[in-house]
PDB file of C-alpha atoms in Angstrom:
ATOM      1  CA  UNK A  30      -2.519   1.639  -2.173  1.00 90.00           C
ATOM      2  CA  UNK A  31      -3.224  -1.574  -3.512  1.00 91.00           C
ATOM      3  CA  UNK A  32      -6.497  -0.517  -4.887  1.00 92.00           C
ATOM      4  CA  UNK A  33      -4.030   2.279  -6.848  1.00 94.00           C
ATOM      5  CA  UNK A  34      -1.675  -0.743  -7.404  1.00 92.00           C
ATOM      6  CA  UNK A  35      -4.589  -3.217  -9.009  1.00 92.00           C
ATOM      7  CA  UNK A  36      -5.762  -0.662 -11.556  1.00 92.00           C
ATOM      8  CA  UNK A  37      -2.835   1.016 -12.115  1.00 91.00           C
ATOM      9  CA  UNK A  38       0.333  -1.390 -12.389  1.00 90.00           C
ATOM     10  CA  UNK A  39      -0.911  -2.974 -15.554  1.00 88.00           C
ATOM     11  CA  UNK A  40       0.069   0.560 -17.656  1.00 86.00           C
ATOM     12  CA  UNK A  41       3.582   0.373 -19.224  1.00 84.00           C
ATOM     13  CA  UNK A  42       4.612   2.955 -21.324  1.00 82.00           C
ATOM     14  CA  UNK A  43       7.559   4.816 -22.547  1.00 83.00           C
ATOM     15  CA  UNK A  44       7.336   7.988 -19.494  1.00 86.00           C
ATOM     16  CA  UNK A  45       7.178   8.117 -16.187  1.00 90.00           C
ATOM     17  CA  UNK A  46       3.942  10.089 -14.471  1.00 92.00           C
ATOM     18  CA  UNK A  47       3.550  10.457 -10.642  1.00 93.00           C
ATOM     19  CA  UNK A  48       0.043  10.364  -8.721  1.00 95.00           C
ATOM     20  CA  UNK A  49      -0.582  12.776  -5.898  1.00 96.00           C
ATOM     21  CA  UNK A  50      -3.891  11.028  -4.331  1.00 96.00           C
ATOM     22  CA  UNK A  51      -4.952  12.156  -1.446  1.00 96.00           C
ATOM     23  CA  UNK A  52      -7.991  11.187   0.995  1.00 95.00           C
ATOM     24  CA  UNK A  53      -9.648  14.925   2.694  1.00 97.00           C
ATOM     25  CA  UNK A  54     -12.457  12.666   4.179  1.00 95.00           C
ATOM     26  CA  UNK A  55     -14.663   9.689   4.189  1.00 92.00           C
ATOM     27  CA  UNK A  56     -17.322   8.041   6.080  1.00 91.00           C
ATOM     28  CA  UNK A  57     -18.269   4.512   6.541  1.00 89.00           C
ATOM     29  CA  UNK A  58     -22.308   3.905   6.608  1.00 83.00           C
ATOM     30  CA  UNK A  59     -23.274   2.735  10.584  1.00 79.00           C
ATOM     31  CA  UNK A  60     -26.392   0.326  10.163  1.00 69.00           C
ATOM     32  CA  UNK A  61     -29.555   2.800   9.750  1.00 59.00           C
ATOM     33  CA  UNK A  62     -32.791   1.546  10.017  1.00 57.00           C
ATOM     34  CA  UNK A  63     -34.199  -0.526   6.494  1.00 57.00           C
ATOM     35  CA  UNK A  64     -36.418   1.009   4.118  1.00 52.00           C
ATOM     36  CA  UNK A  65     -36.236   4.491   6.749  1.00 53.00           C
ATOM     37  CA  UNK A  66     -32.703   4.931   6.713  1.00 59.00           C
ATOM     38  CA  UNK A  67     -30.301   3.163   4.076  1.00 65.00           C
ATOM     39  CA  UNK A  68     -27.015   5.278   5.002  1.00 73.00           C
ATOM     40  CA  UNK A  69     -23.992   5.077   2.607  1.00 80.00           C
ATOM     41  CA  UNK A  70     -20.357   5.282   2.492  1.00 88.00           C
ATOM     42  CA  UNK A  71     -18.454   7.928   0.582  1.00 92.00           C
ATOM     43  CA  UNK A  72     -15.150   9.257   0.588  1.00 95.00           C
ATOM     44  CA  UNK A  73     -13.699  12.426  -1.327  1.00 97.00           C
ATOM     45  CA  UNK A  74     -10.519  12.458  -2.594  1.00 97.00           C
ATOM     46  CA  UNK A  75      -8.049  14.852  -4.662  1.00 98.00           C
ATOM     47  CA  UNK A  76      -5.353  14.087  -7.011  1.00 97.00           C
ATOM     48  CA  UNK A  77      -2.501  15.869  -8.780  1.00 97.00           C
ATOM     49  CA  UNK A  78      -0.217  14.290 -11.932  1.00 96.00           C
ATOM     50  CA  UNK A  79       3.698  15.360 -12.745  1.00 95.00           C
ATOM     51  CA  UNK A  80       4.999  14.435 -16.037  1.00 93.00           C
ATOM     52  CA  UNK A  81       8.437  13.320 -15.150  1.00 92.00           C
ATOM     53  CA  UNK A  82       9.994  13.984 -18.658  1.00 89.00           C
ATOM     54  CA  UNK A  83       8.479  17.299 -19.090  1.00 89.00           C
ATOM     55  CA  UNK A  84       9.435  18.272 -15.188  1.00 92.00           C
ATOM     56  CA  UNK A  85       6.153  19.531 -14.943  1.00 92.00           C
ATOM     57  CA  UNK A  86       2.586  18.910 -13.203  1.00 95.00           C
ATOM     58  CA  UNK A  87      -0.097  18.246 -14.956  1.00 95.00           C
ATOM     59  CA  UNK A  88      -2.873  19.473 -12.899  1.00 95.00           C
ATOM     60  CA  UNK A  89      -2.256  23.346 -12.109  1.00 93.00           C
ATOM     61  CA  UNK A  90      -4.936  22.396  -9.306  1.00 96.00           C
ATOM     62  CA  UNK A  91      -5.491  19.458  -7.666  1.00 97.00           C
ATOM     63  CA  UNK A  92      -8.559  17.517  -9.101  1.00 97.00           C
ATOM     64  CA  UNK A  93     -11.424  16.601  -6.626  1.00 98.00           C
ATOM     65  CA  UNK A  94     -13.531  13.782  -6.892  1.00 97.00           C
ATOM     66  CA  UNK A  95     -16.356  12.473  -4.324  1.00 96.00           C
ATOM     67  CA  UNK A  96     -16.833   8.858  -4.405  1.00 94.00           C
ATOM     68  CA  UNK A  97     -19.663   6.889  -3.187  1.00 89.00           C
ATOM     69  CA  UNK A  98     -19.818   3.014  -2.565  1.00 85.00           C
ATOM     70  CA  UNK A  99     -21.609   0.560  -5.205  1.00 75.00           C
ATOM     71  CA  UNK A 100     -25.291  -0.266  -4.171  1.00 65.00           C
ATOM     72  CA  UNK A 101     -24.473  -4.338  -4.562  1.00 59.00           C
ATOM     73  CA  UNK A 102     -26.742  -5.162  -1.922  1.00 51.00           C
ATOM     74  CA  UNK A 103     -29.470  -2.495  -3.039  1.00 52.00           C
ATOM     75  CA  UNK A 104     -30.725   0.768  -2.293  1.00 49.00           C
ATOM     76  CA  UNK A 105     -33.048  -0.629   0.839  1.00 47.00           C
ATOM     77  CA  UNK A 106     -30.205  -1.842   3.298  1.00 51.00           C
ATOM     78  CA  UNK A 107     -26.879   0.635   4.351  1.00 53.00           C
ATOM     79  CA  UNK A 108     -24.040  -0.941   4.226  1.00 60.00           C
ATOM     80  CA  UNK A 109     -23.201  -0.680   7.613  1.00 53.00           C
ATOM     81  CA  UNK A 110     -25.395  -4.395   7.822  1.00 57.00           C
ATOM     82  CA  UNK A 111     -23.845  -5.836   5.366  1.00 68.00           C
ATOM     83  CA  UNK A 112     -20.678  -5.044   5.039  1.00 79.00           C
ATOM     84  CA  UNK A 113     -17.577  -4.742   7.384  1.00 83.00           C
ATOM     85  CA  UNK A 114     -15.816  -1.257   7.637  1.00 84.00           C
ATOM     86  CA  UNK A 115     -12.755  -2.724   5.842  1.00 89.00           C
ATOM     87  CA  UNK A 116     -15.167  -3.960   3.159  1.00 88.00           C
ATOM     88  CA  UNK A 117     -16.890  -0.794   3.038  1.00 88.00           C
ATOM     89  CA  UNK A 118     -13.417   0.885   2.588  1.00 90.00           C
ATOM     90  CA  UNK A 119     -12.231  -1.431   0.057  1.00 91.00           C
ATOM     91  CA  UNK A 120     -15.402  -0.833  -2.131  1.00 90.00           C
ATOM     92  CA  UNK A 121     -14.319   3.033  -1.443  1.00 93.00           C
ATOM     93  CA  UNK A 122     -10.850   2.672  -2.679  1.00 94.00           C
ATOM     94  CA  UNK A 123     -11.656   0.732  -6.048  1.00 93.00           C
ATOM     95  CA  UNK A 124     -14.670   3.090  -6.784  1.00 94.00           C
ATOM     96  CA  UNK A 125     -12.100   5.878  -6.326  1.00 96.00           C
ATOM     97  CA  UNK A 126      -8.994   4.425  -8.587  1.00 96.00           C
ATOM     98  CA  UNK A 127     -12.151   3.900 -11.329  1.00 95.00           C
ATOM     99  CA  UNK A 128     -13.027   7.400 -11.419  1.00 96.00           C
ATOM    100  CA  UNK A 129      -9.207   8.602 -11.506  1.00 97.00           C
ATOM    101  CA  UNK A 130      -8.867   6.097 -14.229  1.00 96.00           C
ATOM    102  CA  UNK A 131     -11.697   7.453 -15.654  1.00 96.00           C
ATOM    103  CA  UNK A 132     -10.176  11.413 -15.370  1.00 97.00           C
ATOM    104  CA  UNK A 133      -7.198  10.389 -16.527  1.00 95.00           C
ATOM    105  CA  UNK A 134      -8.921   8.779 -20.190  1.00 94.00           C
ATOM    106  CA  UNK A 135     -10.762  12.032 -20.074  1.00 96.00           C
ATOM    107  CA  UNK A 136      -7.805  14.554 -20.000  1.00 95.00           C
ATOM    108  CA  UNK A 137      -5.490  12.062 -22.391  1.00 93.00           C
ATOM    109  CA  UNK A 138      -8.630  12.831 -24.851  1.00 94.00           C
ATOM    110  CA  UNK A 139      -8.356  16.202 -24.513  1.00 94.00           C
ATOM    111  CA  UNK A 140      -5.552  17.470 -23.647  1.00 92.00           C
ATOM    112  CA  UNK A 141      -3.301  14.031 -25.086  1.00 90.00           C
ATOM    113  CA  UNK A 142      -1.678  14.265 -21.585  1.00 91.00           C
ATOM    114  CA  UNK A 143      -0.195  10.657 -22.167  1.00 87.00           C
ATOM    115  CA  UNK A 144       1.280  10.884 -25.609  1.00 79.00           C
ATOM    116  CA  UNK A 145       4.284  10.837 -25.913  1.00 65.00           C
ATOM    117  CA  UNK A 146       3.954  12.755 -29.475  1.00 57.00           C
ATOM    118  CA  UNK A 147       1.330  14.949 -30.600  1.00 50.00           C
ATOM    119  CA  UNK A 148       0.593  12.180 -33.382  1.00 44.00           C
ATOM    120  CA  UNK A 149       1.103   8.904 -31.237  1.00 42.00           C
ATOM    121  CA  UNK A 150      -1.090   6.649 -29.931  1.00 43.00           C
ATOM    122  CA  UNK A 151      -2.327   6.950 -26.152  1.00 44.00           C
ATOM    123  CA  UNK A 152      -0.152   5.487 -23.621  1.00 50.00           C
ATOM    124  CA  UNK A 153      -3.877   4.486 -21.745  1.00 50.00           C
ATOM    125  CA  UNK A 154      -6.025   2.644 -23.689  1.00 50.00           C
ATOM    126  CA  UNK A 155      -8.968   4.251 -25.373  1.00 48.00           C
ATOM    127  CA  UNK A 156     -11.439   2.082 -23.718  1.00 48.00           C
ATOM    128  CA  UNK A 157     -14.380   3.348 -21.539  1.00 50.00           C
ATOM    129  CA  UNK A 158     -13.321   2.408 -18.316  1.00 49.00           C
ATOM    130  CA  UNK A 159     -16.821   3.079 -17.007  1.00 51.00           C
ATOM    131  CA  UNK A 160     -17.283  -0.050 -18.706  1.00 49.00           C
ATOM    132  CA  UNK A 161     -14.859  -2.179 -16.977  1.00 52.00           C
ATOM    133  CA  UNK A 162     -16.338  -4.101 -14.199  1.00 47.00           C
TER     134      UNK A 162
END
């Protein structure tokens, strides 16, 4: 929730959409052995959109993504030495609002799910979020 909230809260526009995000699994990386063994955390996750004005949902089907933590410390060591499981989660949780964020630019592109007019401008900004840090 507050990784949603972080990313998320900073859109204001003129309609009201409502996230379905769910978590089907995830696993946090237990220390494996260096250089042998560098085990990773990863988490999949599905998520639906409902256009409040149009009474409708935007995703017939609910949209699955798998998600799989940043290498920060490098692709020698697992996480699981490193990093605390509520670290390890948190690093799961922003990964995963990046790619929504990034789904969501995606299907405003193409199928102008956030304008509020076939001619206006996007309610989410055209940036790359892949960019973003």
């Amino acid at each position: 929730q507050e990784a949603v909230a972080e990313r998320f809260d900073r859109y204001e526009g003129a309609r009201l959409y409502h996230f379905g995000i769910s978590i089907e699994g995830y696993c946090l990386a237990p220390p494996g052995i260096p250089v042998v063994a560098a085990p990773k955390s990863a988490m999949i996750i599905r998520i639906t959109v409902w256009d409040d004005a149009k009474n409708q949902k935007l995703t017939p089907k609910a949209h699955q993504i798998t998600v799989i933590e940043s290498l920060d410390q490098g692709p020698l060591i697992g996480s699981g030495y490193t990093k605390t499981a509520e670290e390890q989660f948190k690093n799961l949780s922003q990964n995963a609002v990046k790619q929504i964020e990034t789904f969501l630019v995606r299907k405003n592109r193409e199928e102008g799910w956030f304008n509020t007019t076939p001619a206006s401008a996007a309610e989410l900004p055209v940036a790359d979020p892949a960019t973003e840090g």
